[in-house]
C-alpha cells in the first residue's frame, strides 16, 4: 500500500513555521523541480501563509505550496498522510509531538523523513511501527539531518571504498567532528533538556545500549577502546589528531549500527565492524576537561531542579522555532573526518579516509538533507522497491543520495590511503 503517484501532493512539509522547517521550505523553493506538487502544514493557517509569502520571493515562477492547516491529532494526521506521497517532519521535540505523525504515515504507506536526534524516541518508533511501515511499503527515515546523516554516510562511504578497492571488510571506523561553527536553535535546546522528563532512566539505557537499534545482534568488539579512552575520554589517531568525547556521538553511533544490521551485518560492512565517534581537540588536557564537563552536564540533567533551570535558560537563549540570524548562519560550517581500517588480518592494515564538509548554516544543511532525500525517494522507483519499507537509515538511500547532496554543496569524499610500514594507531 505504498503511496501512489495519484495522491494530491508529492510531499507535505510539516512544521514549516519552525526554524528548520522554514529553511527546508527555502531550499525546496530554490532548488527542487518547479513542477513539484507540495504543501506546507502546521497548526496556524496565518503563520503558514506568511511563510509561503516569504519563500515566494525566492522563486515566484514555480508552483507555490498549498497551505494545509492541521492539528497534531491522529485524525488530522491520517488525513494529511493520505493526501501525500511523502511527509517531511520538522515538528519537535519529536518525543512530545511526533509519534502520531509516524503512526499515520506507517499505517497509510506514506514515506516519512525527520531530523530528530532523540535516540530513545527512535528506538520506541522502531519497536512500534517498523513492521507496519514495512508491510505498507512506507520508507521512513528518522535522523536524516545533522544527526545522523553525515556520520552514517561517512561510514557507508568508507566501507564501500574498502570493499571496492581492497576487496576487504571494514574492521573499524573512527569519526571525528573536525571543525564546527554553529549555535543550537531553541528547539534543539528544548529537546536536550526535556528528554529525561519524558523517558525513565531504564528506557534511556535500553535505547543507548550497544547495537540497540540494529535489527540483528552486533559483533563482539575486536577493535576495543583503550582503558585510557574509557576513563579520560581521550584518544589519538594519526590522521585525525587528538580526540575526545562528543555529545552527539550516541545518536550517530546508534544509526550507523542500525545501517550495518539493515544492510546484512557481516555480509555488508563485515563481521567485526565497529564505529566510534569523537570530536577533535587541541591537546589531551583539553580533551580530558571536555570529557568530564560533559559527564557532569549529563549528571546535572538527571537532577530535576537543575534540569528545570536549564530549560529556563534554553528558552531565553532561543525560544523554540527560533535560531541564528541569516548573517550569523552564513558564517557557520561543519566538517567531519573519518578513518577506517580494513579487516585484512595484518599487523599493518590498509586504511581509508573520508571527509564530510558543508559551509553555511547547519540548520539550512539539515533542510537540504530532508529535501534532497525526499527527491531520491520520489524519483527512484527501483530503489523504493528494493528498500521495501520500514524504519530505515540515511545511508540506505545510497549513491543517489550522495550525488544529490554533492550537487547541493556538500563535500563528501573518500579514498584509500597509501600503504604504511607502521601501524597508524597509537
Coordinates of N, CA and C in Angstrom, one line a residue, residues 18-251:
X18 N 8.6 26.5 11.9 CA 9.7 26.4 12.8 C 11.0 26.8 12.1
X19 N 12.1 26.9 12.8 CA 13.4 27.4 12.2 C 13.8 26.4 11.1
X20 N 13.9 25.1 11.4 CA 14.4 24.2 10.4 C 13.4 24.1 9.3
X21 N 12.1 24.1 9.6 CA 11.1 24.0 8.6 C 11.1 25.1 7.6
X22 N 11.3 26.3 8.0 CA 11.4 27.5 7.1 C 12.6 27.3 6.2
X23 N 13.7 26.9 6.7 CA 14.9 26.7 5.9 C 14.8 25.6 4.9
X24 N 14.1 24.5 5.3 CA 13.8 23.5 4.3 C 12.9 24.0 3.2
X25 N 11.9 24.7 3.6 CA 11.0 25.3 2.6 C 11.7 26.2 1.6
X26 N 12.7 27.0 2.1 CA 13.5 27.8 1.3 C 14.3 27.0 0.3
X27 N 14.9 25.9 0.7 CA 15.7 25.1 -0.2 C 14.8 24.4 -1.2
X28 N 13.6 23.9 -0.8 CA 12.7 23.4 -1.8 C 12.3 24.4 -2.9
X29 N 12.0 25.6 -2.5 CA 11.7 26.7 -3.4 C 12.8 27.0 -4.4
X30 N 14.0 27.0 -3.8 CA 15.2 27.4 -4.7 C 15.7 26.3 -5.6
X31 N 15.6 25.1 -5.1 CA 16.4 24.0 -5.7 C 15.6 22.8 -6.3
X32 N 14.4 22.5 -5.8 CA 13.7 21.3 -6.2 C 12.9 21.6 -7.5
X33 N 12.5 20.6 -8.2 CA 11.8 20.8 -9.5 C 10.6 21.8 -9.4
X34 N 10.5 22.6 -10.3 CA 9.4 23.6 -10.2 C 8.0 23.1 -10.4
X35 N 7.9 21.8 -10.9 CA 6.6 21.2 -11.0 C 6.2 20.4 -9.8
X36 N 7.0 20.4 -8.8 CA 6.8 19.6 -7.6 C 5.4 20.0 -7.0
X37 N 4.6 19.1 -6.7 CA 3.3 19.4 -6.0 C 3.5 19.2 -4.5
X38 N 3.4 20.3 -3.8 CA 3.8 20.2 -2.4 C 2.9 21.2 -1.5
X39 N 2.9 20.9 -0.3 CA 2.1 21.8 0.7 C 2.9 22.0 1.9
X40 N 2.6 23.0 2.7 CA 3.2 23.3 4.0 C 2.1 23.1 5.0
X41 N 2.4 22.5 6.2 CA 1.4 22.2 7.1 C 1.8 22.6 8.5
X42 N 0.8 22.9 9.4 CA 1.1 23.2 10.8 C -0.3 23.6 11.4
X43 N -0.2 24.2 12.6 CA -1.4 24.5 13.3 C -2.0 25.8 12.9
X44 N -1.2 26.8 12.5 CA -1.6 28.1 12.2 C -1.7 28.5 10.7
X45 N -2.9 28.6 10.2 CA -3.0 29.0 8.8 C -2.4 30.3 8.5
X46 N -2.5 31.3 9.4 CA -1.9 32.6 9.2 C -0.4 32.6 9.1
X47 N 0.2 31.9 10.1 CA 1.7 31.8 10.1 C 2.2 31.0 8.9
X48 N 1.5 29.9 8.5 CA 1.9 29.2 7.3 C 1.8 30.1 6.0
X49 N 0.7 30.9 5.9 CA 0.6 31.8 4.8 C 1.7 32.8 4.7
X50 N 2.1 33.2 5.9 CA 3.3 34.2 5.9 C 4.5 33.5 5.4
X51 N 4.8 32.2 5.8 CA 5.9 31.5 5.3 C 5.9 31.4 3.7
X52 N 4.7 31.1 3.2 CA 4.5 30.9 1.8 C 4.8 32.3 1.1
X53 N 4.3 33.4 1.6 CA 4.6 34.7 1.0 C 6.1 35.0 1.0
X54 N 6.8 34.6 2.1 CA 8.2 34.8 2.2 C 9.0 34.0 1.2
X55 N 8.8 32.7 1.1 CA 9.6 31.9 0.2 C 9.2 32.2 -1.2
X56 N 8.0 32.7 -1.5 CA 7.7 33.0 -2.9 C 8.7 34.0 -3.5
X57 N 9.3 34.8 -2.7 CA 10.2 35.8 -3.3 C 11.5 35.1 -3.8
X58 N 11.8 33.9 -3.4 CA 13.0 33.2 -3.9 C 12.8 32.7 -5.3
X59 N 11.6 32.3 -5.6 CA 11.3 31.8 -7.0 C 9.8 31.9 -7.3
X60 N 9.4 33.1 -7.7 CA 8.0 33.4 -7.9 C 7.4 32.6 -9.1
X61 N 8.2 32.0 -9.9 CA 7.6 31.4 -11.1 C 7.3 29.9 -10.9
X62 N 7.7 29.3 -9.8 CA 7.5 27.9 -9.6 C 6.1 27.7 -9.0
X63 N 5.6 26.4 -9.0 CA 4.4 26.1 -8.3 C 4.6 26.4 -6.8
X64 N 3.8 27.2 -6.2 CA 3.9 27.5 -4.8 C 3.2 26.5 -3.9
X65 N 3.6 26.3 -2.7 CA 3.0 25.3 -1.8 C 1.6 25.7 -1.4
X66 N 0.7 24.7 -1.3 CA -0.6 24.9 -0.7 C -0.5 24.9 0.8
X67 N -1.3 25.7 1.5 CA -1.4 25.7 2.9 C -2.4 24.6 3.4
X68 N -1.9 23.7 4.2 CA -2.8 22.6 4.8 C -2.7 22.8 6.3
X69 N -3.6 23.5 6.9 CA -3.6 23.7 8.3 C -4.1 22.4 9.0
X70 N -3.4 21.9 10.0 CA -3.8 20.7 10.7 C -3.3 20.7 12.1
X71 N -4.0 20.1 13.0 CA -3.6 19.9 14.3 C -2.7 18.6 14.4
X72 N -2.2 18.3 15.5 CA -1.4 17.1 15.7 C -2.2 15.9 16.2
X73 N -3.5 16.0 16.0 CA -4.4 14.9 16.4 C -4.2 13.7 15.4
X74 N -4.4 12.5 15.8 CA -4.2 11.4 14.9 C -5.2 11.4 13.7
X75 N -6.4 11.9 13.9 CA -7.3 12.0 12.8 C -6.9 13.0 11.7
X76 N -6.4 14.2 12.2 CA -5.9 15.2 11.2 C -4.6 14.6 10.5
X77 N -3.8 14.0 11.2 CA -2.5 13.5 10.6 C -2.8 12.3 9.6
X78 N -3.8 11.5 9.9 CA -4.1 10.4 9.0 C -4.6 11.0 7.7
X79 N -5.5 12.1 7.8 CA -6.0 12.8 6.6 C -4.9 13.4 5.8
X80 N -3.9 14.0 6.5 CA -2.8 14.6 5.9 C -1.9 13.5 5.1
X81 N -1.7 12.4 5.8 CA -0.8 11.4 5.2 C -1.5 10.7 4.0
X82 N -2.8 10.7 4.0 CA -3.5 10.1 2.8 C -3.5 11.0 1.6
X83 N -3.1 12.3 1.8 CA -3.1 13.2 0.6 C -1.7 13.3 -0.1
X84 N -0.7 12.7 0.5 CA 0.7 12.9 0.0 C 1.5 11.6 -0.1
X85 N 2.5 11.7 -1.0 CA 3.3 10.5 -1.1 C 4.4 10.5 0.0
X86 N 4.7 11.7 0.5 CA 5.8 11.8 1.5 C 5.6 12.9 2.4
X87 N 6.0 12.7 3.7 CA 5.9 13.8 4.7 C 7.3 14.1 5.2
X88 N 7.7 15.4 5.2 CA 8.9 15.9 5.8 C 8.5 16.5 7.2
X89 N 9.0 15.9 8.2 CA 8.5 16.3 9.6 C 9.6 17.0 10.3
X90 N 9.4 18.3 10.7 CA 10.3 19.1 11.4 C 9.7 19.5 12.8
X91 N 8.7 18.8 13.2 CA 8.0 19.2 14.5 C 8.6 18.5 15.7
X92 N 9.4 19.3 16.5 CA 10.0 18.7 17.7 C 9.6 19.6 18.9
X93 N 9.9 19.1 20.1 CA 10.6 17.8 20.3 C 9.8 16.6 19.8
X94 N 10.4 15.7 19.1 CA 9.7 14.6 18.5 C 9.0 13.7 19.5
X95 N 9.7 13.4 20.6 CA 9.1 12.6 21.6 C 7.8 13.1 22.1
X96 N 7.6 14.4 22.1 CA 6.5 15.0 22.6 C 5.3 15.2 21.6
X97 N 5.7 15.4 20.3 CA 4.7 15.8 19.3 C 4.5 14.8 18.2
X98 N 5.5 14.0 17.9 CA 5.6 13.4 16.5 C 5.3 11.9 16.5
X99 N 5.0 11.3 17.6 CA 4.7 9.8 17.5 C 3.4 9.6 16.6
X100 N 2.4 10.4 16.7 CA 1.2 10.2 15.9 C 1.5 10.5 14.4
X101 N 2.5 11.3 14.1 CA 2.9 11.5 12.7 C 3.5 10.2 12.1
X102 N 4.3 9.6 12.9 CA 4.9 8.3 12.4 C 3.8 7.3 12.3
X103 N 2.9 7.2 13.2 CA 1.9 6.2 13.1 C 1.0 6.4 11.9
X104 N 0.6 7.6 11.6 CA -0.2 7.9 10.5 C 0.4 7.6 9.2
X105 N 1.7 7.9 9.1 CA 2.4 7.6 7.8 C 2.6 6.1 7.7
X106 N 3.0 5.4 8.7 CA 3.2 3.9 8.7 C 1.9 3.2 8.3
X107 N 0.8 3.6 8.8 CA -0.5 3.0 8.5 C -1.0 3.2 7.1
X108 N -0.6 4.4 6.5 CA -1.1 4.8 5.2 C -0.1 4.6 4.1
X109 N 1.0 3.9 4.4 CA 2.0 3.7 3.3 C 2.7 5.0 2.8
X110 N 2.8 6.0 3.7 CA 3.3 7.3 3.3 C 4.8 7.4 3.7
X111 N 5.6 7.7 2.8 CA 7.1 7.8 3.1 C 7.3 9.0 4.1
X112 N 8.3 8.9 4.9 CA 8.5 9.8 6.0 C 9.9 10.1 6.3
X113 N 10.3 11.4 6.5 CA 11.7 11.8 6.9 C 11.6 12.8 8.0
X114 N 12.5 12.7 9.0 CA 12.6 13.7 10.0 C 14.1 13.9 10.4
X115 N 14.3 14.9 11.3 CA 15.7 15.3 11.6 C 15.8 15.3 13.1
X116 N 15.2 14.3 13.8 CA 15.4 14.2 15.2 C 16.8 13.7 15.5
X117 N 17.2 13.8 16.8 CA 18.4 13.2 17.3 C 18.1 12.4 18.6
X118 N 16.8 12.2 18.8 CA 16.3 11.6 20.0 C 16.3 10.1 20.0
X119 N 17.4 9.5 20.3 CA 17.5 8.0 20.2 C 16.5 7.2 20.9
X120 N 16.1 7.6 22.2 CA 15.1 6.8 22.9 C 13.7 6.9 22.1
X121 N 13.4 8.0 21.5 CA 12.2 8.1 20.7 C 12.3 7.2 19.5
X122 N 13.4 7.3 18.8 CA 13.6 6.5 17.6 C 13.5 5.0 17.9
X123 N 14.1 4.6 19.0 CA 14.0 3.2 19.5 C 12.5 2.8 19.7
X124 N 11.8 3.7 20.3 CA 10.4 3.4 20.5 C 9.6 3.3 19.2
X125 N 9.9 4.2 18.3 CA 9.2 4.2 17.0 C 9.5 2.9 16.2
X126 N 10.7 2.5 16.3 CA 11.1 1.2 15.6 C 10.3 0.0 16.2
X127 N 10.3 0.0 17.5 CA 9.6 -1.1 18.1 C 8.1 -1.1 17.7
X128 N 7.5 0.1 17.6 CA 6.0 0.2 17.4 C 5.6 0.1 15.9
X129 N 6.4 0.7 15.0 CA 5.9 0.9 13.7 C 6.8 0.4 12.6
X130 N 7.9 -0.2 12.8 CA 8.8 -0.7 11.7 C 8.0 -1.7 10.9
X131 N 7.4 -2.7 11.6 CA 6.7 -3.8 10.9 C 5.5 -3.3 10.1
X132 N 4.8 -2.3 10.6 CA 3.6 -1.7 9.9 C 4.1 -1.0 8.7
X133 N 5.2 -0.2 8.9 CA 5.7 0.6 7.7 C 6.2 -0.3 6.6
X134 N 6.8 -1.4 7.0 CA 7.4 -2.4 6.0 C 6.2 -3.1 5.3
X135 N 5.2 -3.4 6.0 CA 4.1 -4.1 5.4 C 3.3 -3.2 4.4
X136 N 3.3 -1.9 4.7 CA 2.6 -0.9 3.8 C 3.5 -0.2 2.8
X137 N 4.8 -0.6 2.8 CA 5.7 0.0 1.8 C 6.1 1.4 2.1
X138 N 6.1 1.8 3.3 CA 6.5 3.2 3.7 C 7.9 3.2 4.1
X139 N 8.7 4.0 3.3 CA 10.1 4.2 3.7 C 10.2 5.3 4.7
X140 N 10.6 5.1 5.9 CA 10.6 6.0 7.0 C 12.0 6.1 7.6
X141 N 12.6 7.3 7.5 CA 14.0 7.6 7.9 C 14.0 8.7 8.9
X142 N 14.2 8.4 10.2 CA 14.4 9.4 11.1 C 15.9 9.8 11.1
X143 N 16.3 10.9 11.8 CA 17.7 11.3 12.0 C 18.4 11.5 10.7
X144 N 17.8 12.2 9.7 CA 18.4 12.4 8.4 C 18.9 13.8 8.3
X145 N 19.2 14.5 9.5 CA 19.7 15.8 9.5 C 21.2 15.8 9.9
X146 N 21.6 16.8 10.7 CA 23.0 16.8 11.2 C 23.2 15.5 12.0
X147 N 22.2 15.1 12.7 CA 22.2 13.8 13.4 C 21.1 13.0 12.6
X148 N 21.6 12.0 11.8 CA 22.9 11.4 11.9 C 23.4 11.1 10.4
X149 N 22.9 11.9 9.5 CA 23.3 11.6 8.1 C 24.8 11.7 7.8
X150 N 25.5 12.8 8.2 CA 26.9 12.8 7.9 C 27.7 11.6 8.4
X151 N 27.5 11.2 9.7 CA 28.2 10.1 10.2 C 27.8 8.8 9.5
X152 N 26.6 8.6 9.2 CA 26.1 7.4 8.5 C 26.7 7.3 7.1
X153 N 26.7 8.4 6.4 CA 27.2 8.4 5.1 C 28.8 8.3 5.0
X154 N 29.4 8.8 6.0 CA 30.9 8.6 6.1 C 31.2 7.1 6.3
X155 N 30.5 6.5 7.2 CA 30.8 5.1 7.5 C 30.5 4.2 6.2
X156 N 29.3 4.5 5.6 CA 28.9 3.8 4.4 C 30.0 4.0 3.3
X157 N 30.4 5.2 3.1 CA 31.4 5.5 2.0 C 32.7 4.8 2.3
X158 N 33.2 4.8 3.5 CA 34.4 4.1 3.8 C 34.3 2.6 3.6
X159 N 33.3 2.0 4.1 CA 33.1 0.6 3.9 C 33.0 0.2 2.5
X160 N 32.4 1.1 1.7 CA 32.2 0.8 0.3 C 33.5 0.9 -0.4
X161 N 34.4 1.9 -0.2 CA 35.6 2.1 -0.9 C 36.6 1.0 -0.5
X162 N 36.6 0.5 0.7 CA 37.4 -0.6 1.1 C 37.0 -1.9 0.4
X163 N 35.7 -2.1 0.3 CA 35.2 -3.3 -0.4 C 35.6 -3.2 -1.9
X164 N 35.4 -2.0 -2.5 CA 35.6 -1.9 -3.9 C 37.1 -1.9 -4.3
X165 N 37.9 -1.2 -3.5 CA 39.3 -1.1 -3.9 C 40.2 -2.2 -3.3
X166 N 39.9 -2.7 -2.2 CA 40.7 -3.7 -1.5 C 40.1 -5.0 -1.4
X167 N 38.8 -5.2 -1.7 CA 38.1 -6.4 -1.6 C 38.2 -7.0 -0.2
X168 N 38.1 -6.0 0.8 CA 38.1 -6.4 2.2 C 36.9 -5.9 3.0
X169 N 36.6 -6.5 4.1 CA 35.6 -5.9 5.0 C 36.3 -4.8 5.8
X170 N 35.4 -4.1 6.6 CA 35.9 -3.0 7.4 C 35.9 -3.4 8.9
X171 N 37.0 -3.2 9.5 CA 37.1 -3.6 10.9 C 36.6 -2.5 11.9
X172 N 37.1 -1.3 11.6 CA 36.7 -0.1 12.5 C 36.7 1.2 11.7
X173 N 35.7 2.0 12.0 CA 35.7 3.4 11.5 C 35.7 4.3 12.8
X174 N 36.7 5.2 12.7 CA 36.8 6.2 13.8 C 36.5 7.6 13.1
X175 N 35.4 8.2 13.6 CA 35.0 9.5 13.0 C 35.2 10.6 14.0
X176 N 35.4 11.8 13.5 CA 35.6 13.0 14.4 C 35.0 14.2 13.9
X177 N 34.3 15.0 14.7 CA 33.9 16.3 14.4 C 35.2 17.2 14.3
X178 N 35.7 17.4 13.1 CA 37.0 18.1 12.9 C 36.9 19.6 13.2
X179 N 35.8 20.1 12.8 CA 35.6 21.6 13.0 C 34.1 21.9 12.9
X180 N 33.6 22.8 13.8 CA 32.2 23.1 13.7 C 32.1 24.6 14.2
X181 N 31.3 25.4 13.5 CA 30.9 26.7 13.9 C 29.4 26.8 13.8
X182 N 28.7 26.7 14.9 CA 27.2 26.8 14.9 C 26.7 27.0 16.3
X183 N 25.5 27.5 16.4 CA 24.8 27.6 17.6 C 23.5 26.8 17.5
X184 N 23.1 26.2 18.6 CA 21.9 25.4 18.6 C 20.6 26.3 18.6
X185 N 19.6 25.8 17.9 CA 18.3 26.6 17.9 C 17.6 26.3 19.2
X186 N 16.5 27.1 19.4 CA 15.7 27.0 20.6 C 15.1 25.6 20.7
X187 N 14.6 25.0 19.6 CA 14.0 23.7 19.6 C 15.0 22.6 20.0
X188 N 16.3 22.7 19.5 CA 17.3 21.8 19.9 C 17.5 21.8 21.4
X189 N 17.7 23.0 22.0 CA 17.9 23.1 23.4 C 16.7 22.6 24.2
X190 N 15.5 22.9 23.8 CA 14.3 22.4 24.5 C 14.3 20.9 24.5
X191 N 14.7 20.3 23.4 CA 14.7 18.8 23.3 C 15.7 18.2 24.2
X192 N 16.9 18.7 24.3 CA 18.0 18.2 25.1 C 17.6 18.1 26.6
X193 N 17.0 19.2 27.0 CA 16.7 19.3 28.5 C 15.3 18.6 28.8
X194 N 14.6 18.2 27.7 CA 13.3 17.6 28.0 C 13.2 16.1 28.0
X195 N 14.2 15.5 27.4 CA 14.2 14.0 27.2 C 14.0 13.3 28.5
X196 N 14.8 13.7 29.5 CA 14.8 13.0 30.8 C 13.5 13.2 31.5
X197 N 12.7 14.2 31.2 CA 11.4 14.4 31.8 C 10.4 13.3 31.2
X198 N 10.7 12.9 30.0 CA 9.7 12.0 29.3 C 10.1 10.5 29.5
X199 N 11.3 10.2 29.4 CA 11.8 8.8 29.5 C 12.4 8.5 30.8
X200 N 12.1 7.3 31.3 CA 12.8 6.8 32.5 C 14.2 6.5 32.3
X201 N 15.0 6.4 33.3 CA 16.4 6.0 33.2 C 16.6 4.7 32.5
X202 N 15.7 3.7 32.8 CA 15.8 2.4 32.2 C 15.5 2.5 30.7
X203 N 14.5 3.3 30.3 CA 14.3 3.4 28.9 C 15.4 4.1 28.2
X204 N 16.0 5.1 28.8 CA 17.2 5.7 28.2 C 18.3 4.7 28.0
X205 N 18.5 3.9 29.0 CA 19.7 2.9 29.0 C 19.4 1.9 27.9
X206 N 18.2 1.4 27.8 CA 17.9 0.4 26.7 C 18.1 1.0 25.4
X207 N 17.7 2.2 25.2 CA 17.9 2.8 23.8 C 19.3 3.1 23.5
X208 N 20.2 3.3 24.5 CA 21.6 3.7 24.3 C 22.5 2.5 24.4
X209 N 22.0 1.3 24.6 CA 22.8 0.1 24.7 C 23.5 -0.2 23.4
X210 N 24.7 -0.8 23.4 CA 25.4 -1.1 22.1 C 24.5 -1.9 21.2
X211 N 24.3 -1.5 20.0 CA 23.6 -2.1 18.9 C 22.1 -2.2 19.2
X212 N 21.6 -1.3 20.0 CA 20.2 -1.3 20.4 C 19.3 -1.1 19.2
X213 N 19.7 -0.3 18.2 CA 18.8 -0.1 17.0 C 19.1 -1.1 15.9
X214 N 20.1 -1.9 16.0 CA 20.3 -2.9 14.9 C 19.3 -4.0 15.0
X215 N 18.8 -4.4 13.8 CA 17.8 -5.5 13.7 C 18.4 -6.9 14.0
X216 N 19.7 -7.0 14.0 CA 20.4 -8.2 14.3 C 21.5 -7.9 15.4
X217 N 21.9 -8.9 16.1 CA 22.9 -8.7 17.2 C 24.2 -8.2 16.5
X218 N 24.9 -7.2 17.2 CA 26.1 -6.7 16.7 C 27.3 -7.6 17.1
X219 N 28.4 -7.4 16.4 CA 29.6 -8.2 16.7 C 30.2 -7.9 18.0
X220 N 30.9 -8.8 18.6 CA 31.8 -8.6 19.7 C 32.9 -7.7 19.3
X221 N 33.3 -6.7 20.1 CA 34.3 -5.7 19.7 C 35.6 -6.4 19.6
X222 N 36.2 -6.3 18.3 CA 37.5 -6.7 18.1 C 38.4 -5.5 17.9
X223 N 37.9 -4.3 18.1 CA 38.6 -3.0 18.0 C 38.3 -2.3 19.3
X224 N 38.8 -2.9 20.4 CA 38.4 -2.4 21.7 C 39.0 -1.0 22.0
X225 N 38.1 -0.2 22.6 CA 38.6 1.1 23.1 C 39.5 1.0 24.3
X226 N 40.5 1.7 24.3 CA 41.5 1.5 25.4 C 40.9 2.0 26.8
X227 N 41.5 1.5 27.8 CA 41.1 1.9 29.2 C 41.3 3.4 29.4
X228 N 42.3 4.0 28.8 CA 42.6 5.4 28.9 C 41.4 6.2 28.3
X229 N 41.0 5.8 27.1 CA 39.9 6.5 26.5 C 38.6 6.3 27.3
X230 N 38.3 5.1 27.8 CA 37.1 4.9 28.6 C 37.1 5.8 29.8
X231 N 38.3 6.0 30.5 CA 38.3 6.7 31.7 C 38.4 8.2 31.5
X232 N 39.3 8.6 30.6 CA 39.6 10.0 30.4 C 39.0 10.6 29.1
X233 N 38.4 9.8 28.3 CA 37.7 10.3 27.1 C 38.7 10.7 25.9
X234 N 40.0 10.5 26.1 CA 40.9 10.9 25.1 C 41.5 9.8 24.2
X235 N 41.6 10.0 22.9 CA 42.1 9.0 22.0 C 42.9 9.8 21.0
X236 N 44.0 9.1 20.5 CA 44.8 9.7 19.4 C 44.8 8.9 18.2
X237 N 44.5 9.5 17.1 CA 44.6 8.9 15.8 C 45.5 9.7 14.9
X238 N 46.4 9.0 14.2 CA 47.5 9.7 13.5 C 46.9 10.6 12.4
X239 N 45.8 10.2 11.8 CA 45.3 11.0 10.7 C 44.1 12.0 11.1
X240 N 43.7 11.9 12.4 CA 42.7 12.8 12.9 C 43.1 13.7 14.0
X241 N 44.2 13.3 14.7 CA 44.7 14.1 15.8 C 44.2 13.6 17.2
X242 N 44.2 14.5 18.1 CA 43.8 14.2 19.5 C 42.3 14.4 19.5
X243 N 41.6 13.3 20.1 CA 40.1 13.3 20.0 C 39.6 13.1 21.5
X244 N 38.3 13.6 21.7 CA 37.7 13.4 23.0 C 36.2 13.1 22.8
X245 N 35.5 13.0 23.9 CA 34.1 12.6 23.9 C 33.3 13.7 23.1
X246 N 32.4 13.2 22.3 CA 31.5 14.1 21.6 C 30.0 13.9 22.1
X247 N 29.4 15.0 22.3 CA 28.0 15.0 22.8 C 27.0 14.4 21.8
X248 N 27.4 14.5 20.5 CA 26.5 14.0 19.5 C 26.8 12.5 19.1
X249 N 27.8 11.9 19.7 CA 28.2 10.6 19.3 C 27.1 9.5 19.4
X250 N 26.4 9.5 20.6 CA 25.5 8.5 20.9 C 24.4 8.2 19.8
X251 N 23.7 9.3 19.4 CA 22.7 9.1 18.3 C 23.3 8.6 17.0

